[in-house]
mmCIF file of C-alpha atoms in Angstrom:
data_model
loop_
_atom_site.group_PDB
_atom_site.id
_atom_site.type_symbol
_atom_site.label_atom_id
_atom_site.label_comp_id
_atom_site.label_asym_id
_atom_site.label_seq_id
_atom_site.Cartn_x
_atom_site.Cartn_y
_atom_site.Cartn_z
ATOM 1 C CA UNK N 2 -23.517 49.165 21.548
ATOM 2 C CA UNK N 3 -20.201 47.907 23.932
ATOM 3 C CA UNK N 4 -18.767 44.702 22.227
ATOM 4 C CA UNK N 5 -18.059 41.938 25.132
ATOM 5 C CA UNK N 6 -16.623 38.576 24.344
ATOM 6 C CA UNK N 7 -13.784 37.089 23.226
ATOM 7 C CA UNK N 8 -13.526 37.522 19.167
ATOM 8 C CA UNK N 9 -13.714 33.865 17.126
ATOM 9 C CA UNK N 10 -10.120 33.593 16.103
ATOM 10 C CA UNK N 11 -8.758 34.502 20.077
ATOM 11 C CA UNK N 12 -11.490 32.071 21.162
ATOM 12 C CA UNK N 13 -10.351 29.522 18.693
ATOM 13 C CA UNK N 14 -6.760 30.066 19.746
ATOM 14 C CA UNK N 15 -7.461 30.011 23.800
ATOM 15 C CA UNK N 16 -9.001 26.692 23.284
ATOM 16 C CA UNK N 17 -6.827 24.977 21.058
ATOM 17 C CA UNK N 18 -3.658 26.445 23.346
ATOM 18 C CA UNK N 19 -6.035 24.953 26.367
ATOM 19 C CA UNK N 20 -6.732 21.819 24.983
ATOM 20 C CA UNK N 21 -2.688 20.795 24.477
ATOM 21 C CA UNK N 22 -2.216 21.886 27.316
ATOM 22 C CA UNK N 23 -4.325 19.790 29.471
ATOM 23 C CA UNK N 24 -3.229 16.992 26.751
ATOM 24 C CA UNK N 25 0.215 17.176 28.071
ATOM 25 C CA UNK N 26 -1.149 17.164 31.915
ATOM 26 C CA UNK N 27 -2.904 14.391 31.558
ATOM 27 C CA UNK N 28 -0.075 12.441 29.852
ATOM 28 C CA UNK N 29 2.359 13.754 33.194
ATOM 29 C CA UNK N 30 -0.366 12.167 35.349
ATOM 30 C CA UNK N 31 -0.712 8.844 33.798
ATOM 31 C CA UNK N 32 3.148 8.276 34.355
ATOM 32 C CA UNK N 33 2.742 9.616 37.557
ATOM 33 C CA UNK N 34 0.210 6.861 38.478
ATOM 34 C CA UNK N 35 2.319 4.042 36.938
ATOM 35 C CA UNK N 36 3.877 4.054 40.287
ATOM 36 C CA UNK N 37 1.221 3.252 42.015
ATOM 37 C CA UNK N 38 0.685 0.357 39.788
ATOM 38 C CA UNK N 39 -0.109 -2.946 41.760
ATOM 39 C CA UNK N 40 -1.415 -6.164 40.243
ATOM 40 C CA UNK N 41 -4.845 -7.373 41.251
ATOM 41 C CA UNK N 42 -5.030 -11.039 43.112
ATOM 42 C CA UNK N 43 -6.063 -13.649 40.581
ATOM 43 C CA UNK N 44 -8.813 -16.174 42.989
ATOM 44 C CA UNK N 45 -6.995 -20.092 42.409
ATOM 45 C CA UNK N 46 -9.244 -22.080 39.927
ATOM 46 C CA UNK N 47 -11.869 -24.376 41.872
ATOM 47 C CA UNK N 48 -10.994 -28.290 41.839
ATOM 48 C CA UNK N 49 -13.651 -29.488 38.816
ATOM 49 C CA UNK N 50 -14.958 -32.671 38.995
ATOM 50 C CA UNK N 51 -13.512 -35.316 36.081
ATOM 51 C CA UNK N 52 -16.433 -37.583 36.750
ATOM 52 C CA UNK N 53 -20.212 -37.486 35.781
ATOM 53 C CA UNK N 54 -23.321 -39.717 36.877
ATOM 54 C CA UNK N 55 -25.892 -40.060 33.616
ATOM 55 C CA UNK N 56 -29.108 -40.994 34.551
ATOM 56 C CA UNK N 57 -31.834 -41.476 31.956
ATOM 57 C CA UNK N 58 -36.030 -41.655 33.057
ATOM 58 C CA UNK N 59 -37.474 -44.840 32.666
ATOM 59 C CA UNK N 60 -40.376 -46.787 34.119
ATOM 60 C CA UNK N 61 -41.488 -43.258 35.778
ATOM 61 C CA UNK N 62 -38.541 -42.661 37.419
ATOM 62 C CA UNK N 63 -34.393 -41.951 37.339
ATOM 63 C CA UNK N 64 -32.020 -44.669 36.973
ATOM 64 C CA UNK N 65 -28.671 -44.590 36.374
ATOM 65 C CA UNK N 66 -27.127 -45.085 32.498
ATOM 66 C CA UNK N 67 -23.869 -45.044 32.953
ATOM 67 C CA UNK N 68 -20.751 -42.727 33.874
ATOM 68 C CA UNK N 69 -18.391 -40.116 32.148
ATOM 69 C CA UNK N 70 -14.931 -39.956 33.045
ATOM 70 C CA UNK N 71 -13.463 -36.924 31.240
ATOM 71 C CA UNK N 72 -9.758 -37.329 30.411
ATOM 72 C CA UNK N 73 -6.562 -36.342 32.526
ATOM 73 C CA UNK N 74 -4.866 -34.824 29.351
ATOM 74 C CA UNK N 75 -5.940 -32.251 26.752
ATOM 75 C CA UNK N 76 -5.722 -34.872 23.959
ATOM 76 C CA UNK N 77 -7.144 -37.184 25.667
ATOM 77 C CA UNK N 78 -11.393 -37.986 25.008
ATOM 78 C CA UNK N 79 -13.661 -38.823 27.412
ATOM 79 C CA UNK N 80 -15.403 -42.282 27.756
ATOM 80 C CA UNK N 81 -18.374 -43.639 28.763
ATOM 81 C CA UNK N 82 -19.189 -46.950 30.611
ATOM 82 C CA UNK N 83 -22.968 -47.579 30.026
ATOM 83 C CA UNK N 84 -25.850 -50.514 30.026
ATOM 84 C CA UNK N 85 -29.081 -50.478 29.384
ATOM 85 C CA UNK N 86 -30.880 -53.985 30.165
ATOM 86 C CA UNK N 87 -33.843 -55.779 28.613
ATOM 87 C CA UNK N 88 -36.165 -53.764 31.063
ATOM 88 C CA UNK N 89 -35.173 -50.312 29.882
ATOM 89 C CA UNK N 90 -35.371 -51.262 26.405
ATOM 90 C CA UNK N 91 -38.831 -52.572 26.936
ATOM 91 C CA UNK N 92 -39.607 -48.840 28.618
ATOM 92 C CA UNK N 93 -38.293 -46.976 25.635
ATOM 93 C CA UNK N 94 -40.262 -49.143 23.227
ATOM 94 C CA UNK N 95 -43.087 -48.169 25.155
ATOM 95 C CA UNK N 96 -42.238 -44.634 24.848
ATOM 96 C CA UNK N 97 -41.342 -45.166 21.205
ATOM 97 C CA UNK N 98 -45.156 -46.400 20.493
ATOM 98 C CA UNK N 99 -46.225 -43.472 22.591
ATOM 99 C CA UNK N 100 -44.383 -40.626 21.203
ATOM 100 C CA UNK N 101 -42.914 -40.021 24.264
ATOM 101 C CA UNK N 102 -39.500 -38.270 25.076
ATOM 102 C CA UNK N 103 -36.363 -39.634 26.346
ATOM 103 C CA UNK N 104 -34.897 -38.023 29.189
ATOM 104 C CA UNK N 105 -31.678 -38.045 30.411
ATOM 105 C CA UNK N 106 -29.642 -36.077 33.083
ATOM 106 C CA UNK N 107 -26.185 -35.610 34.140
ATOM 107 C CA UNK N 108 -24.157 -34.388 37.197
ATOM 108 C CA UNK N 109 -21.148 -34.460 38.934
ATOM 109 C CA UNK N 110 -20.845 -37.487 41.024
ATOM 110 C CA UNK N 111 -22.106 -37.209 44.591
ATOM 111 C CA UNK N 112 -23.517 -34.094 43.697
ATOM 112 C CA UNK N 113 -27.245 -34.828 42.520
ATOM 113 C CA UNK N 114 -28.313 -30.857 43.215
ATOM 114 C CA UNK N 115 -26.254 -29.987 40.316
ATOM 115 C CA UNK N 116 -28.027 -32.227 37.746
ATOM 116 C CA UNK N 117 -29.007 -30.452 34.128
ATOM 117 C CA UNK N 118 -31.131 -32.617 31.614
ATOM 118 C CA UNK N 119 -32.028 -32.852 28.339
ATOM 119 C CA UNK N 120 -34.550 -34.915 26.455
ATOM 120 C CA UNK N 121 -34.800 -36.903 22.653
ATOM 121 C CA UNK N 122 -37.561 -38.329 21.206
ATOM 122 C CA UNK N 123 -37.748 -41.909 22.468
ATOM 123 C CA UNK N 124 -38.284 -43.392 18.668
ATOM 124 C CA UNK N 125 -35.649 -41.775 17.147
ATOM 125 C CA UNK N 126 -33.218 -43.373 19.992
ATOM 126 C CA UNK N 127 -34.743 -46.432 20.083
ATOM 127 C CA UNK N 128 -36.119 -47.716 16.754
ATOM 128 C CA UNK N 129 -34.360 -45.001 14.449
ATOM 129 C CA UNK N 130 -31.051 -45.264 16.049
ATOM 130 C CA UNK N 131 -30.792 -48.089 17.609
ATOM 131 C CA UNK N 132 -29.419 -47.009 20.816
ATOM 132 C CA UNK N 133 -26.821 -44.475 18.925
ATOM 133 C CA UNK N 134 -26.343 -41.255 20.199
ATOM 134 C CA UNK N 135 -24.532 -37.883 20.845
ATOM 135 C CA UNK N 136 -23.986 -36.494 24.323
ATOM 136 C CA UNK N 137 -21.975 -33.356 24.696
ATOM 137 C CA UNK N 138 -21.022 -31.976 28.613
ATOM 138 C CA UNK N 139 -21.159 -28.304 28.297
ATOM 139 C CA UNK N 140 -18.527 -26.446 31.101
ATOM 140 C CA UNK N 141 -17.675 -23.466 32.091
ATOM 141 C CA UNK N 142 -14.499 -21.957 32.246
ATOM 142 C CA UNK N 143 -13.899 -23.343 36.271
ATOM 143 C CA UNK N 144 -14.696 -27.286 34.686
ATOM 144 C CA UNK N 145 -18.115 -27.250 36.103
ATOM 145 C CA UNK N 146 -21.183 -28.543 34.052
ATOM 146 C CA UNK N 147 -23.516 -25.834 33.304
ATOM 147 C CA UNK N 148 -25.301 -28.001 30.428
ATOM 148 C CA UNK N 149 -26.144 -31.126 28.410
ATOM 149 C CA UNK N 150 -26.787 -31.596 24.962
ATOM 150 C CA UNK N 151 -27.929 -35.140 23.113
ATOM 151 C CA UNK N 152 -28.817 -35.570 19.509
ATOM 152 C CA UNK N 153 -29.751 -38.516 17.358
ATOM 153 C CA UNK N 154 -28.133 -39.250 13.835
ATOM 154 C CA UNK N 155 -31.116 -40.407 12.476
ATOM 155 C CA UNK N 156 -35.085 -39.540 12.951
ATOM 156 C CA UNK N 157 -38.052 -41.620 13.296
ATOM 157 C CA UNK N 158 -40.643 -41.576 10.221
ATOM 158 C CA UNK N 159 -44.593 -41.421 10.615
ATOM 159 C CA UNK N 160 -44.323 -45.228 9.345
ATOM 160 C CA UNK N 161 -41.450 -46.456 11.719
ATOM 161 C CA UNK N 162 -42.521 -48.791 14.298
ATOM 162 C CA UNK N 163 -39.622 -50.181 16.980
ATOM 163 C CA UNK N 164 -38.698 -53.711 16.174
ATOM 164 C CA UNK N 165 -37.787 -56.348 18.499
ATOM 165 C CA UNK N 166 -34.023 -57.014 18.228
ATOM 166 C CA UNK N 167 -30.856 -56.822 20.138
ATOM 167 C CA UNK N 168 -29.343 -53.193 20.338
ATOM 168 C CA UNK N 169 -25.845 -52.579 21.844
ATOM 169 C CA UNK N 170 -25.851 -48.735 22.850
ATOM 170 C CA UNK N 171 -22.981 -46.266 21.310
ATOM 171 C CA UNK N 172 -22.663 -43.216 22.560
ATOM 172 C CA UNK N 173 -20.302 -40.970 21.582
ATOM 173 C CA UNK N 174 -19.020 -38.128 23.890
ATOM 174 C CA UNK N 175 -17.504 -34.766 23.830
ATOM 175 C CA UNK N 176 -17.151 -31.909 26.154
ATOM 176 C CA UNK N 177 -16.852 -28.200 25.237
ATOM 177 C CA UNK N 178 -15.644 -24.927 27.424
ATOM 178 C CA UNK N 179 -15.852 -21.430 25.671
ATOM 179 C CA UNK N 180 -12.606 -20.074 25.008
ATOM 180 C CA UNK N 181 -10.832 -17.131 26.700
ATOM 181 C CA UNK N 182 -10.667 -13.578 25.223
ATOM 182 C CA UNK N 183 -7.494 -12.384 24.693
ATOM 183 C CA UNK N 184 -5.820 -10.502 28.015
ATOM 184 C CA UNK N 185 -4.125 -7.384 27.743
ATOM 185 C CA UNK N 186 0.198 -8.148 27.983
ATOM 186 C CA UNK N 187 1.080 -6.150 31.179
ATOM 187 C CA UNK N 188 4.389 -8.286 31.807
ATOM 188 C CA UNK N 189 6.694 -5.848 30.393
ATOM 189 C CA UNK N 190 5.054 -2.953 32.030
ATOM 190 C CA UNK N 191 4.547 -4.418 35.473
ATOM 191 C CA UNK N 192 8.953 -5.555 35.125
ATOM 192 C CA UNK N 193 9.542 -1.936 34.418
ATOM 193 C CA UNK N 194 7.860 -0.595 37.668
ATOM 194 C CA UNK N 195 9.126 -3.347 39.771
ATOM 195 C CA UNK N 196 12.685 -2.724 38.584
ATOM 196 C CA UNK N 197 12.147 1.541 39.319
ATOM 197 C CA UNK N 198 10.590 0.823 42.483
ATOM 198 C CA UNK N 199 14.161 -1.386 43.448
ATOM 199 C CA UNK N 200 16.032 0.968 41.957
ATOM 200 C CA UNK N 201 14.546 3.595 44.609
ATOM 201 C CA UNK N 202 14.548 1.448 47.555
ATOM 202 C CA UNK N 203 18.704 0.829 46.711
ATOM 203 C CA UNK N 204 19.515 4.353 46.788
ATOM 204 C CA UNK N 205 19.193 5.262 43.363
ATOM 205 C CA UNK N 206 18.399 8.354 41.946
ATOM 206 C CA UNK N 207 14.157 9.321 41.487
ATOM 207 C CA UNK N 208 12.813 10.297 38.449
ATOM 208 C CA UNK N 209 13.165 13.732 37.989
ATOM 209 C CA UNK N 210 9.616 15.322 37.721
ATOM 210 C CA UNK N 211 8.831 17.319 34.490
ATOM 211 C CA UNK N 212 7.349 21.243 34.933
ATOM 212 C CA UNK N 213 3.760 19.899 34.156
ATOM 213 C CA UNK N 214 4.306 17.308 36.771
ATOM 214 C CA UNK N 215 5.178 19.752 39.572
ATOM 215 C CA UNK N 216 2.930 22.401 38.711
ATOM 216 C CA UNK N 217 -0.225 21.162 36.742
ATOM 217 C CA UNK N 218 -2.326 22.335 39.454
ATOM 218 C CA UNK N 219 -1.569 25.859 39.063
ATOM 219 C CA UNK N 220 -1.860 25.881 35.125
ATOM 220 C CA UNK N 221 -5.554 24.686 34.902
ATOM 221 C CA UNK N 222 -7.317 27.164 36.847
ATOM 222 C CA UNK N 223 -5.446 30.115 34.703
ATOM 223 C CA UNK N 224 -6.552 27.959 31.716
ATOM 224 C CA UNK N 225 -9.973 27.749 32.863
ATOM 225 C CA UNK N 226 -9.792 31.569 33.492
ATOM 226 C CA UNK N 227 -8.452 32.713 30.353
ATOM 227 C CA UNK N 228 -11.138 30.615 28.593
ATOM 228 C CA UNK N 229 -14.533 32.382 30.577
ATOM 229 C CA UNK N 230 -13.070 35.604 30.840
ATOM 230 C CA UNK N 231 -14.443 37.958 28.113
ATOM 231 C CA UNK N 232 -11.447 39.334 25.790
ATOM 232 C CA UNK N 233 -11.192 43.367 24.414
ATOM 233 C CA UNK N 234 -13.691 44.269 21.990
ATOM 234 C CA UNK N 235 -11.888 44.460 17.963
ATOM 235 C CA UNK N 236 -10.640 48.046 17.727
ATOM 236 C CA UNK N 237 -12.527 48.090 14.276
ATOM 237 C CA UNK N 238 -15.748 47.473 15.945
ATOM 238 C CA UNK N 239 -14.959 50.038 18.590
ATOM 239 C CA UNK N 240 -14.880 52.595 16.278
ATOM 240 C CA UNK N 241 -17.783 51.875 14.527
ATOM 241 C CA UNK N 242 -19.648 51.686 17.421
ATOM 242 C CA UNK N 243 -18.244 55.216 19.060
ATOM 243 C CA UNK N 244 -19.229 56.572 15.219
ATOM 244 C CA UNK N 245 -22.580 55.260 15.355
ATOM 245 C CA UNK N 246 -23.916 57.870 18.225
ATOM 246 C CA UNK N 247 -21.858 60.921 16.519
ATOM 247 C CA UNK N 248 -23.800 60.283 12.973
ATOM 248 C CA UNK N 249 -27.642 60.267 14.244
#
């Protein structure tokens, strides 16, 4: 029997020897391509609207609530100029009786397409809260409203029943935008190619190339070729094998 194949510890070697090798290649090619490096166009954020319409549904249809200015600064709040007149109350004790919901919508103003809504139960506005509530303006990372959130402090019982007083609504508002992921600090790195590519265009000396850098292309194919190419067969195993026809 003729032994073909490369024996484990040669095999072992090859690819380990192969395996640095293309390591270091690789490494040569990435600074290679950091000349080519250019930095990618960043689009100009979109003007966001800083006022919203709020609408609520009364009386079987939409009429306006109020409007939310949000503020100029980052530690400034937003506020909220609202009124809701004998009429609407008189709706949402209605709906309060009824078990009906409250709904309310909000949208940039002028922009009516772009409404998003949410709902409460009418009782706990009305006769549980008295006309207190929680609106929060949800936006996305351009300052455009992508959703609406309201909430209640307080719910309405089985036994509650809306009594006829005078309510002065509170709302209090807040706005929320997710936060940005942290970005990867290319500043130093994009300086250092700027200031090689003026240092060629003055004259100055180039980089001088390493030996992997000039002549990578040559060294993988032999690589690949020492690795598929079958080695000498063991001269232990030879023997035995020349033996083997002599004995029978």
């Amino acid at each position: 029997a003729e032994y073909m194949g490369v024996g484990p510890p040669n095999k072992a070697m090859a690819q380990a020897l192969c395996f640095c090798v293309l390591l270091l290649v690789s490494g040569a090619l990435g600074n290679t391509a950091d000349e080519d490096f250019d930095e990618s166009v960043v689009p100009e954020k979109a003007d966001a609207p800083s006022t919203f319409v709020l609408e609520h549904f009364v009386n079987g249809e939409w009429a306006k609530r109020g409007e939310i200015v949000l503020a100029t600064t980052a530690a400034g709040k937003p506020t909220i100029t609202q009124k809701l007149g004998d009429d609407v109350q008189k709706a949402l004790k209605d709906a309060s009786i009824n078990h009906e919901l409250y709904k309310i919508r909000a949208y940039p103003a002028g922009h009516p397409e772009r409404a998003v809504q949410t709902y409460v139960p009418a009782c706990n506005y009305l006769a549980a809260s008295d006309l207190h509530d929680s609106i929060i303006l949800h936006l996305d990372t351009s300052g455009h409203l992508v959703a609406l959130e309201a909430s209640t402090a307080l719910e309405c019982k089985a036994s509650t029943t809306p009594k006829d007083k005078e309510r002065t609504p509170r709302t209090y508002v807040a706005v929320q935008m997710p936060k940005a992921g942290p970005k990867p600090y290319l500043d130093e790195h994009r300086a250092e190619v700027e200031r090689r590519r003026q240092d060629v265009d003055n004259g100055g000396p180039r980089e001088e190339k390493s030996f992997l850098q000039k002549y990578w292309m040559y060294l993988v194919p032999v690589l690949i070729f020492m690795l598929m190419s079958p080695g000498a067969a063991p001269e232990g195993q030879g023997q035995a094998a020349a033996a083997a026809p002599a004995r029978q």
